[in-house]
């Protein structure tokens, strides 16, 4: 039997269950920022979307891509909503490439630069 993680306590599942239940009791518009708020997000963002996603159409990812000024969009062919499970090799390669280009290189550059005070 696999050990259950307890980092948040053995009864944390109660909080998770309450949060899931809460999703059905409020307007989903409350969960999403307005377009003008998205324009202010300047950090690199990777959007990975399956072209056969039955929960979120590709158009949603495309709209987010247009609204986020520093975003990259990758649409995977013949892929549904659960990309890491359906295409783990593709997903891992895409994410690792993104992190290497957009974060790891920037961190290395900042470590090489003298600190400013």
The first five atom37 places (N, CA, C, CB, O) and aatype in JSON, in Angstrom:
{
  "aatype": [20, 20, 20, 20, 20, 20, 20, 20, 20, 20, 20, 20, 20, 20, 20, 20, 20, 20, 20, 20, 20, 20, 20, 20, 20, 20, 20, 20, 20, 20, 20, 20, 20, 20, 20, 20, 20, 20, 20, 20, 20, 20, 20, 20, 20, 20, 20, 20, 20, 20, 20, 20, 20, 20, 20, 20, 20, 20, 20, 20, 20, 20, 20, 20, 20, 20, 20, 20, 20, 20, 20, 20, 20, 20, 20, 20, 20, 20, 20, 20, 20, 20, 20, 20, 20, 20, 20, 20, 20, 20, 20, 20, 20, 20, 20, 20, 20, 20, 20, 20, 20, 20, 20, 20, 20, 20, 20, 20, 20, 20, 20, 20, 20, 20, 20, 20, 20],
  "atom_mask": [
    [1, 1, 1, 1, 1],
    [1, 1, 1, 1, 1],
    [1, 1, 1, 1, 1],
    [1, 1, 1, 1, 1],
    [1, 1, 1, 1, 1],
    [1, 1, 1, 1, 1],
    [1, 1, 1, 1, 1],
    [1, 1, 1, 1, 1],
    [1, 1, 1, 1, 1],
    [1, 1, 1, 1, 1],
    [1, 1, 1, 1, 1],
    [1, 1, 1, 1, 1],
    [1, 1, 1, 1, 1],
    [1, 1, 1, 1, 1],
    [1, 1, 1, 1, 1],
    [1, 1, 1, 1, 1],
    [1, 1, 1, 1, 1],
    [1, 1, 1, 1, 1],
    [1, 1, 1, 1, 1],
    [1, 1, 1, 1, 1],
    [1, 1, 1, 1, 1],
    [1, 1, 1, 1, 1],
    [1, 1, 1, 1, 1],
    [1, 1, 1, 1, 1],
    [1, 1, 1, 1, 1],
    [1, 1, 1, 1, 1],
    [1, 1, 1, 1, 1],
    [1, 1, 1, 1, 1],
    [1, 1, 1, 1, 1],
    [1, 1, 1, 1, 1],
    [1, 1, 1, 1, 1],
    [1, 1, 1, 1, 1],
    [1, 1, 1, 1, 1],
    [1, 1, 1, 1, 1],
    [1, 1, 1, 1, 1],
    [1, 1, 1, 1, 1],
    [1, 1, 1, 1, 1],
    [1, 1, 1, 1, 1],
    [1, 1, 1, 1, 1],
    [1, 1, 1, 1, 1],
    [1, 1, 1, 1, 1],
    [1, 1, 1, 1, 1],
    [1, 1, 1, 1, 1],
    [1, 1, 1, 1, 1],
    [1, 1, 1, 1, 1],
    [1, 1, 1, 1, 1],
    [1, 1, 1, 1, 1],
    [1, 1, 1, 1, 1],
    [1, 1, 1, 1, 1],
    [1, 1, 1, 1, 1],
    [1, 1, 1, 1, 1],
    [1, 1, 1, 1, 1],
    [1, 1, 1, 1, 1],
    [1, 1, 1, 1, 1],
    [1, 1, 1, 1, 1],
    [1, 1, 1, 1, 1],
    [1, 1, 1, 1, 1],
    [1, 1, 1, 1, 1],
    [1, 1, 1, 1, 1],
    [1, 1, 1, 1, 1],
    [1, 1, 1, 1, 1],
    [1, 1, 1, 1, 1],
    [1, 1, 1, 1, 1],
    [1, 1, 1, 1, 1],
    [1, 1, 1, 1, 1],
    [1, 1, 1, 1, 1],
    [1, 1, 1, 1, 1],
    [1, 1, 1, 1, 1],
    [1, 1, 1, 1, 1],
    [1, 1, 1, 1, 1],
    [1, 1, 1, 1, 1],
    [1, 1, 1, 1, 1],
    [1, 1, 1, 1, 1],
    [1, 1, 1, 1, 1],
    [1, 1, 1, 1, 1],
    [1, 1, 1, 1, 1],
    [1, 1, 1, 1, 1],
    [1, 1, 1, 1, 1],
    [1, 1, 1, 1, 1],
    [1, 1, 1, 1, 1],
    [1, 1, 1, 1, 1],
    [1, 1, 1, 1, 1],
    [1, 1, 1, 1, 1],
    [1, 1, 1, 1, 1],
    [1, 1, 1, 1, 1],
    [1, 1, 1, 1, 1],
    [1, 1, 1, 1, 1],
    [1, 1, 1, 1, 1],
    [1, 1, 1, 1, 1],
    [1, 1, 1, 1, 1],
    [1, 1, 1, 1, 1],
    [1, 1, 1, 1, 1],
    [1, 1, 1, 1, 1],
    [1, 1, 1, 1, 1],
    [1, 1, 1, 1, 1],
    [1, 1, 1, 1, 1],
    [1, 1, 1, 1, 1],
    [1, 1, 1, 1, 1],
    [1, 1, 1, 1, 1],
    [1, 1, 1, 1, 1],
    [1, 1, 1, 1, 1],
    [1, 1, 1, 1, 1],
    [1, 1, 1, 1, 1],
    [1, 1, 1, 1, 1],
    [1, 1, 1, 1, 1],
    [1, 1, 1, 1, 1],
    [1, 1, 1, 1, 1],
    [1, 1, 1, 1, 1],
    [1, 1, 1, 1, 1],
    [1, 1, 1, 1, 1],
    [1, 1, 1, 1, 1],
    [1, 1, 1, 1, 1],
    [1, 1, 1, 1, 1],
    [1, 1, 1, 1, 1],
    [1, 1, 1, 1, 1],
    [1, 1, 1, 1, 1],
    [1, 1, 1, 1, 1]
  ],
  "atom_positions": [
    [[0.83, -1.18, 0.0], [0.0, 0.0, 0.0], [0.88, 1.25, 0.0], [-0.95, 0.0, 1.21], [1.86, 1.33, 0.74]],
    [[0.52, 2.21, -0.84], [1.3, 3.44, -0.95], [1.03, 4.36, 0.24], [0.98, 4.16, -2.27], [-0.11, 4.5, 0.68]],
    [[2.08, 4.97, 0.75], [1.95, 5.88, 1.88], [1.31, 7.19, 1.41], [3.34, 6.16, 2.53], [1.67, 7.72, 0.37]],
    [[0.36, 7.69, 2.18], [-0.33, 8.93, 1.87], [0.48, 10.1, 2.42], [-1.77, 8.94, 2.44], [0.82, 10.11, 3.6]],
    [[0.8, 11.09, 1.57], [1.55, 12.24, 2.08], [0.74, 12.99, 3.14], [1.91, 13.2, 0.92], [-0.47, 13.15, 3.02]],
    [[1.42, 13.42, 4.18], [0.74, 14.13, 5.26], [1.37, 15.48, 5.55], [0.75, 13.27, 6.53], [1.3, 15.97, 6.67]],
    [[1.98, 16.09, 4.55], [2.66, 17.37, 4.76], [1.7, 18.43, 5.3], [3.3, 17.86, 3.46], [2.1, 19.29, 6.08]],
    [[0.46, 18.37, 4.88], [-0.53, 19.34, 5.35], [-1.43, 18.75, 6.44], [-1.37, 19.83, 4.19], [-2.45, 19.33, 6.79]],
    [[-1.03, 17.62, 6.95], [-1.79, 16.98, 8.02], [-2.66, 15.86, 7.51], [-2.64, 18.0, 8.72], [-3.1, 15.88, 6.36]],
    [[-2.92, 14.88, 8.35], [-3.68, 13.71, 7.91], [-5.14, 14.03, 7.58], [-3.64, 12.65, 8.98], [-5.79, 13.25, 6.87]],
    [[-5.66, 15.15, 8.06], [-7.05, 15.51, 7.78], [-7.18, 16.57, 6.69], [-7.72, 15.99, 9.04], [-8.25, 17.15, 6.52]],
    [[-6.11, 16.82, 5.98], [-6.15, 17.85, 4.93], [-7.17, 17.52, 3.85], [-4.76, 18.01, 4.3], [-7.69, 18.42, 3.19]],
    [[-7.46, 16.25, 3.66], [-8.41, 15.87, 2.63], [-9.77, 16.52, 2.86], [-8.56, 14.36, 2.57], [-10.51, 16.74, 1.91]],
    [[-10.1, 16.84, 4.1], [-11.36, 17.53, 4.39], [-11.38, 18.91, 3.72], [-11.57, 17.68, 5.92], [-12.38, 19.31, 3.14]],
    [[-10.26, 19.62, 3.81], [-10.15, 20.94, 3.18], [-10.26, 20.83, 1.68], [-8.83, 21.62, 3.56], [-10.91, 21.66, 1.03]],
    [[-9.64, 19.83, 1.12], [-9.69, 19.63, -0.33], [-11.12, 19.34, -0.76], [-8.75, 18.47, -0.77], [-11.6, 19.92, -1.74]],
    [[-11.8, 18.47, -0.05], [-13.18, 18.13, -0.38], [-14.09, 19.35, -0.28], [-13.68, 17.03, 0.54], [-14.95, 19.55, -1.13]],
    [[-13.91, 20.17, 0.76], [-14.69, 21.39, 0.9], [-14.43, 22.36, -0.25], [-14.38, 22.08, 2.24], [-15.36, 23.0, -0.75]],
    [[-13.18, 22.46, -0.67], [-12.84, 23.36, -1.78], [-13.48, 22.88, -3.08], [-11.31, 23.46, -1.95], [-13.99, 23.69, -3.86]],
    [[-13.46, 21.58, -3.31], [-14.09, 21.03, -4.53], [-15.59, 21.29, -4.49], [-13.81, 19.51, -4.66], [-16.18, 21.69, -5.49]],
    [[-16.2, 21.06, -3.34], [-17.63, 21.31, -3.2], [-17.93, 22.79, -3.44], [-18.13, 20.87, -1.81], [-18.94, 23.14, -4.05]],
    [[-17.05, 23.67, -2.94], [-17.24, 25.1, -3.09], [-17.22, 25.57, -4.53], [-16.2, 25.82, -2.33], [-17.79, 26.61, -4.84]],
    [[-16.58, 24.81, -5.41], [-16.54, 25.2, -6.82], [-17.94, 25.28, -7.42], [-15.7, 24.21, -7.62], [-18.18, 26.08, -8.33]],
    [[-18.83, 24.48, -6.92], [-20.19, 24.47, -7.46], [-21.12, 25.47, -6.81], [-20.77, 23.12, -7.32], [-22.28, 25.58, -7.21]],
    [[-20.64, 26.22, -5.83], [-21.52, 27.1, -5.08], [-21.26, 28.58, -5.3], [-21.41, 26.8, -3.64], [-21.83, 29.42, -4.6]],
    [[-20.41, 28.92, -6.26], [-20.17, 30.33, -6.55], [-20.04, 30.54, -8.05], [-18.91, 30.84, -5.82], [-19.85, 29.59, -8.81]],
    [[-20.13, 31.79, -8.46], [-20.0, 32.11, -9.89], [-18.55, 31.89, -10.33], [-20.44, 33.58, -10.17], [-17.62, 32.39, -9.69]],
    [[-18.36, 31.15, -11.41], [-17.01, 30.85, -11.86], [-16.29, 32.09, -12.38], [-17.06, 29.8, -12.94], [-15.07, 32.08, -12.49]],
    [[-17.02, 33.12, -12.7], [-16.38, 34.37, -13.12], [-15.49, 34.92, -12.01], [-17.44, 35.41, -13.53], [-14.54, 35.65, -12.29]],
    [[-15.8, 34.58, -10.76], [-14.97, 35.02, -9.62], [-13.59, 34.38, -9.64], [-15.67, 34.68, -8.31], [-12.67, 34.91, -9.01]],
    [[-13.43, 33.28, -10.34], [-12.16, 32.55, -10.35], [-11.14, 33.11, -11.33], [-12.41, 31.1, -10.67], [-9.96, 32.78, -11.26]],
    [[-11.57, 33.95, -12.24], [-10.71, 34.39, -13.32], [-10.49, 35.89, -13.28], [-11.3, 33.98, -14.66], [-11.43, 36.65, -13.05]],
    [[-9.25, 36.32, -13.52], [-8.98, 37.77, -13.54], [-9.55, 38.4, -14.81], [-7.46, 38.03, -13.45], [-9.82, 37.73, -15.8]],
    [[-9.73, 39.7, -14.74], [-10.18, 40.46, -15.9], [-9.03, 40.58, -16.9], [-10.69, 41.86, -15.47], [-7.87, 40.43, -16.54]],
    [[-9.37, 40.84, -18.16], [-8.37, 40.92, -19.23], [-7.28, 41.94, -18.91], [-9.04, 41.28, -20.55], [-6.1, 41.69, -19.15]],
    [[-7.67, 43.1, -18.37], [-6.66, 44.13, -18.08], [-5.69, 43.68, -16.98], [-7.35, 45.43, -17.66], [-4.55, 44.14, -16.94]],
    [[-6.13, 42.79, -16.11], [-5.22, 42.25, -15.1], [-4.21, 41.29, -15.73], [-6.02, 41.53, -14.0], [-3.05, 41.26, -15.32]],
    [[-4.65, 40.53, -16.72], [-3.74, 39.6, -17.39], [-2.64, 40.34, -18.14], [-4.52, 38.71, -18.36], [-1.51, 39.86, -18.2]],
    [[-2.95, 41.48, -18.7], [-1.95, 42.27, -19.42], [-0.78, 42.67, -18.52], [-2.58, 43.51, -20.01], [0.32, 42.91, -19.02]],
    [[-1.01, 42.75, -17.23], [0.02, 43.17, -16.28], [0.94, 42.03, -15.84], [-0.62, 43.79, -15.07], [1.94, 42.28, -15.16]],
    [[0.63, 40.8, -16.2], [1.48, 39.66, -15.83], [2.66, 39.61, -16.79], [0.67, 38.3, -15.85], [2.49, 39.3, -17.97]],
    [[3.83, 39.92, -16.29], [5.0, 40.01, -17.16], [5.92, 38.82, -17.15], [5.76, 41.19, -16.8], [6.82, 38.73, -17.99]],
    [[5.73, 37.9, -16.22], [6.61, 36.73, -16.16], [6.31, 35.8, -17.32], [6.45, 35.99, -14.81], [5.19, 35.77, -17.82]],
    [[7.3, 35.03, -17.75], [7.05, 34.06, -18.82], [6.01, 33.02, -18.38], [8.36, 33.35, -19.22], [6.05, 32.51, -17.27]],
    [[5.08, 32.74, -19.29], [4.01, 31.79, -19.03], [3.96, 30.79, -20.18], [2.63, 32.51, -18.85], [4.0, 31.19, -21.34]],
    [[3.87, 29.52, -19.86], [3.73, 28.48, -20.86], [2.31, 27.94, -20.82], [4.76, 27.34, -20.64], [1.84, 27.48, -19.78]],
    [[1.64, 27.99, -21.95], [0.29, 27.43, -22.09], [0.41, 26.19, -22.97], [-0.73, 28.49, -22.7], [0.88, 26.27, -24.1]],
    [[-0.02, 25.06, -22.46], [-0.02, 23.81, -23.24], [-1.46, 23.36, -23.34], [0.88, 22.7, -22.58], [-2.15, 23.21, -22.33]],
    [[-1.92, 23.14, -24.56], [-3.32, 22.85, -24.82], [-3.44, 21.67, -25.76], [-4.04, 24.08, -25.4], [-2.72, 21.58, -26.76]],
    [[-4.34, 20.76, -25.46], [-4.65, 19.69, -26.39], [-5.7, 20.15, -27.39], [-5.15, 18.44, -25.63], [-6.66, 20.82, -27.02]],
    [[-5.51, 19.81, -28.64], [-6.47, 20.27, -29.66], [-7.8, 19.53, -29.59], [-5.87, 20.1, -31.05], [-8.76, 19.91, -30.26]],
    [[-7.87, 18.48, -28.8], [-9.1, 17.71, -28.63], [-9.65, 17.83, -27.2], [-8.86, 16.23, -28.98], [-10.43, 16.99, -26.76]],
    [[-9.24, 18.88, -26.48], [-9.65, 19.07, -25.09], [-11.16, 19.2, -25.01], [-8.95, 20.32, -24.48], [-11.74, 20.11, -25.62]],
    [[-11.8, 18.31, -24.28], [-13.26, 18.31, -24.15], [-13.76, 19.26, -23.07], [-13.75, 16.92, -23.87], [-14.96, 19.51, -22.98]],
    [[-12.86, 19.79, -22.24], [-13.25, 20.71, -21.18], [-13.02, 22.17, -21.56], [-12.5, 20.39, -19.91], [-13.84, 23.04, -21.24]],
    [[-11.91, 22.45, -22.23], [-11.56, 23.82, -22.62], [-11.18, 23.85, -24.09], [-10.4, 24.37, -21.74], [-10.21, 23.21, -24.49]],
    [[-11.93, 24.56, -24.91], [-11.57, 24.63, -26.33], [-10.26, 25.4, -26.54], [-12.71, 25.29, -27.14], [-9.87, 26.21, -25.71]],
    [[-9.62, 25.13, -27.65], [-8.35, 25.77, -27.99], [-8.49, 27.29, -27.98], [-7.87, 25.3, -29.36], [-7.52, 27.99, -27.68]],
    [[-9.65, 27.79, -28.3], [-9.86, 29.24, -28.34], [-9.58, 29.92, -27.0], [-11.29, 29.53, -28.78], [-9.13, 31.06, -26.96]],
    [[-9.83, 29.22, -25.9], [-9.56, 29.79, -24.58], [-8.05, 29.98, -24.4], [-10.12, 28.88, -23.45], [-7.6, 31.04, -23.95]],
    [[-7.28, 28.97, -24.75], [-5.82, 29.08, -24.65], [-5.3, 30.17, -25.59], [-5.14, 27.73, -24.97], [-4.38, 30.9, -25.24]],
    [[-5.89, 30.27, -26.77], [-5.46, 31.3, -27.71], [-5.75, 32.7, -27.17], [-6.15, 31.11, -29.07], [-4.94, 33.61, -27.35]],
    [[-6.88, 32.87, -26.52], [-7.22, 34.17, -25.93], [-6.26, 34.51, -24.79], [-8.68, 34.17, -25.42], [-5.81, 35.65, -24.69]],
    [[-5.96, 33.54, -23.95], [-4.98, 33.77, -22.88], [-3.62, 34.15, -23.48], [-4.84, 32.51, -22.0], [-2.95, 35.04, -22.97]],
    [[-3.23, 33.46, -24.54], [-1.96, 33.75, -25.2], [-1.92, 35.21, -25.69], [-1.74, 32.79, -26.4], [-0.9, 35.88, -25.56]],
    [[-3.04, 35.67, -26.23], [-3.11, 37.05, -26.7], [-3.06, 38.06, -25.55], [-4.38, 37.26, -27.53], [-2.53, 39.15, -25.7]],
    [[-3.62, 37.69, -24.41], [-3.72, 38.61, -23.27], [-2.45, 38.66, -22.42], [-4.88, 38.23, -22.41], [-2.15, 39.69, -21.82]],
    [[-1.71, 37.57, -22.37], [-0.5, 37.51, -21.55], [0.69, 37.97, -22.4], [-0.26, 36.06, -21.0], [1.02, 37.33, -23.39]],
    [[1.33, 39.07, -22.02], [2.35, 39.66, -22.89], [3.61, 38.82, -23.06], [2.74, 40.98, -22.35], [4.35, 39.03, -24.02]],
    [[3.87, 37.89, -22.17], [5.11, 37.11, -22.25], [4.8, 35.61, -22.27], [6.04, 37.45, -21.06], [5.47, 34.82, -21.62]],
    [[3.77, 35.25, -23.03], [3.31, 33.86, -23.05], [3.81, 33.11, -24.29], [1.79, 33.8, -22.99], [4.09, 33.71, -25.33]],
    [[3.9, 31.81, -24.14], [4.14, 30.9, -25.25], [2.98, 29.9, -25.26], [5.53, 30.16, -25.12], [2.52, 29.47, -24.2]],
    [[2.52, 29.54, -26.44], [1.41, 28.61, -26.58], [1.86, 27.41, -27.39], [0.2, 29.3, -27.25], [2.45, 27.54, -28.46]],
    [[1.56, 26.23, -26.86], [1.86, 24.99, -27.55], [0.57, 24.17, -27.61], [3.01, 24.19, -26.83], [0.04, 23.77, -26.58]],
    [[0.07, 23.92, -28.83], [-1.13, 23.12, -29.02], [-0.7, 21.75, -29.52], [-2.13, 23.81, -30.02], [-0.05, 21.63, -30.56]],
    [[-1.07, 20.72, -28.77], [-0.66, 19.36, -29.1], [-1.76, 18.65, -29.91], [-0.35, 18.57, -27.82], [-2.92, 18.67, -29.51]],
    [[-1.39, 18.04, -31.02], [-2.38, 17.37, -31.86], [-2.9, 16.08, -31.23], [-1.79, 17.07, -33.22], [-2.18, 15.38, -30.52]],
    [[-4.16, 15.79, -31.52], [-4.8, 14.55, -31.07], [-4.62, 14.32, -29.57], [-4.23, 13.37, -31.84], [-4.37, 13.2, -29.12]],
    [[-4.76, 15.39, -28.8], [-4.56, 15.31, -27.35], [-5.74, 15.96, -26.65], [-3.23, 16.0, -26.93], [-6.22, 17.0, -27.07]],
    [[-6.2, 15.32, -25.58], [-7.34, 15.8, -24.82], [-6.87, 16.68, -23.67], [-8.18, 14.62, -24.29], [-5.86, 17.37, -23.8]],
    [[-7.57, 16.68, -22.57], [-7.34, 17.59, -21.45], [-6.2, 17.16, -20.53], [-8.6, 17.72, -20.65], [-5.55, 18.01, -19.92]],
    [[-5.95, 15.89, -20.43], [-4.99, 15.36, -19.45], [-3.63, 15.13, -20.1], [-5.51, 14.05, -18.83], [-3.16, 14.0, -20.21]],
    [[-3.01, 16.2, -20.52], [-1.79, 16.16, -21.33], [-0.64, 15.41, -20.65], [-1.36, 17.57, -21.66], [-0.03, 14.57, -21.3]],
    [[-0.32, 15.67, -19.39], [0.81, 14.94, -18.79], [0.61, 13.42, -18.78], [1.04, 15.41, -17.38], [1.58, 12.67, -18.86]],
    [[-0.63, 12.97, -18.68], [-0.89, 11.54, -18.7], [-0.94, 10.99, -20.13], [-2.2, 11.23, -17.98], [-0.47, 9.89, -20.39]],
    [[-1.5, 11.77, -21.05], [-1.65, 11.3, -22.43], [-0.35, 11.35, -23.21], [-2.69, 12.12, -23.14], [-0.04, 10.44, -23.98]],
    [[0.41, 12.41, -23.01], [1.63, 12.64, -23.79], [2.78, 13.02, -22.86], [1.4, 13.76, -24.85], [3.35, 14.11, -22.99]],
    [[3.14, 12.13, -21.92], [4.16, 12.51, -20.94], [5.5, 12.89, -21.56], [4.37, 11.39, -19.97], [6.16, 13.82, -21.09]],
    [[5.92, 12.2, -22.61], [7.21, 12.53, -23.23], [7.17, 13.92, -23.86], [7.59, 11.47, -24.3], [8.11, 14.71, -23.7]],
    [[6.1, 14.22, -24.58], [5.95, 15.55, -25.2], [5.89, 16.62, -24.11], [4.68, 15.6, -26.09], [6.6, 17.62, -24.17]],
    [[5.02, 16.39, -23.13], [4.82, 17.37, -22.07], [6.14, 17.68, -21.36], [3.79, 16.86, -21.05], [6.49, 18.85, -21.19]],
    [[6.87, 16.65, -20.96], [8.12, 16.85, -20.24], [9.14, 17.6, -21.09], [8.7, 15.51, -19.8], [9.81, 18.51, -20.6]],
    [[9.25, 17.23, -22.35], [10.21, 17.9, -23.24], [9.86, 19.37, -23.42], [10.26, 17.2, -24.61], [10.74, 20.23, -23.4]],
    [[8.58, 19.67, -23.61], [8.13, 21.04, -23.82], [8.38, 21.88, -22.57], [6.64, 21.08, -24.2], [8.89, 23.0, -22.66]],
    [[8.01, 21.35, -21.41], [8.18, 22.1, -20.16], [9.66, 22.31, -19.85], [7.49, 21.36, -18.99], [10.06, 23.41, -19.48]],
    [[10.47, 21.28, -20.0], [11.9, 21.41, -19.72], [12.56, 22.41, -20.66], [12.59, 20.06, -19.82], [13.42, 23.19, -20.24]],
    [[12.16, 22.39, -21.93], [12.68, 23.36, -22.89], [12.3, 24.78, -22.48], [12.17, 23.06, -24.3], [13.15, 25.68, -22.49]],
    [[11.04, 24.98, -22.13], [10.56, 26.3, -21.7], [11.34, 26.79, -20.48], [9.05, 26.25, -21.39], [11.8, 27.93, -20.45]],
    [[11.47, 25.93, -19.48], [12.18, 26.32, -18.26], [13.65, 26.64, -18.54], [12.08, 25.21, -17.21], [14.2, 27.6, -18.0]],
    [[14.27, 25.84, -19.39], [15.68, 26.08, -19.73], [15.85, 27.42, -20.45], [16.22, 24.94, -20.61], [16.79, 28.16, -20.17]],
    [[14.96, 27.73, -21.36], [15.07, 28.97, -22.13], [14.64, 30.2, -21.34], [14.24, 28.87, -23.38], [15.29, 31.24, -21.43]],
    [[13.57, 30.08, -20.58], [12.96, 31.26, -19.98], [13.33, 31.5, -18.52], [11.5, 31.16, -20.1], [13.22, 32.62, -18.03]],
    [[13.76, 30.46, -17.83], [14.05, 30.62, -16.4], [15.49, 30.25, -16.05], [13.1, 29.78, -15.58], [16.2, 31.06, -15.45]],
    [[15.92, 29.06, -16.4], [17.25, 28.61, -15.98], [18.32, 29.54, -16.52], [17.5, 27.17, -16.46], [19.22, 29.93, -15.78]],
    [[18.25, 29.9, -17.79], [19.23, 30.82, -18.37], [19.22, 32.16, -17.68], [18.96, 31.0, -19.85], [20.27, 32.74, -17.45]],
    [[18.04, 32.66, -17.34], [17.94, 33.95, -16.66], [18.49, 33.87, -15.24], [16.49, 34.41, -16.62], [19.12, 34.82, -14.77]],
    [[18.26, 32.76, -14.57], [18.8, 32.6, -13.21], [20.32, 32.54, -13.28], [18.23, 31.32, -12.54], [21.0, 33.16, -12.47]],
    [[20.86, 31.79, -14.23], [22.31, 31.68, -14.37], [22.92, 33.04, -14.67], [22.68, 30.68, -15.47], [23.96, 33.39, -14.11]],
    [[22.3, 33.82, -15.54], [22.8, 35.16, -15.86], [22.79, 36.05, -14.63], [21.95, 35.8, -16.98], [23.75, 36.78, -14.39]],
    [[21.71, 35.98, -13.84], [21.65, 36.83, -12.67], [22.66, 36.41, -11.62], [20.24, 36.81, -12.07], [23.13, 37.24, -10.85]],
    [[23.01, 35.13, -11.57], [24.01, 34.67, -10.61], [25.41, 35.11, -11.04], [23.96, 33.14, -10.47], [26.27, 35.35, -10.2]],
    [[25.64, 35.21, -12.37], [26.93, 35.65, -12.88], [27.13, 37.15, -12.74], [27.07, 35.25, -14.32], [28.26, 37.62, -12.68]],
    [[26.04, 37.9, -12.69], [26.12, 39.36, -12.6], [26.44, 39.77, -11.17], [24.8, 40.01, -13.06], [25.97, 39.15, -10.21]],
    [[27.25, 40.83, -11.04], [27.51, 41.32, -9.68], [26.24, 41.87, -9.07], [28.61, 42.41, -9.69], [25.44, 42.51, -9.75]],
    [[26.07, 41.64, -7.8], [24.87, 42.12, -7.1], [24.9, 43.65, -7.02], [24.78, 41.5, -5.67], [25.95, 44.26, -6.81]],
    [[23.73, 44.24, -7.18], [23.63, 45.68, -7.06], [23.0, 46.02, -5.72], [22.82, 46.29, -8.22], [22.09, 45.33, -5.26]],
    [[23.48, 47.06, -5.11], [22.93, 47.45, -3.82], [22.3, 48.8, -3.9], [24.0, 47.43, -2.76], [21.79, 49.3, -2.9]]
  ]
}
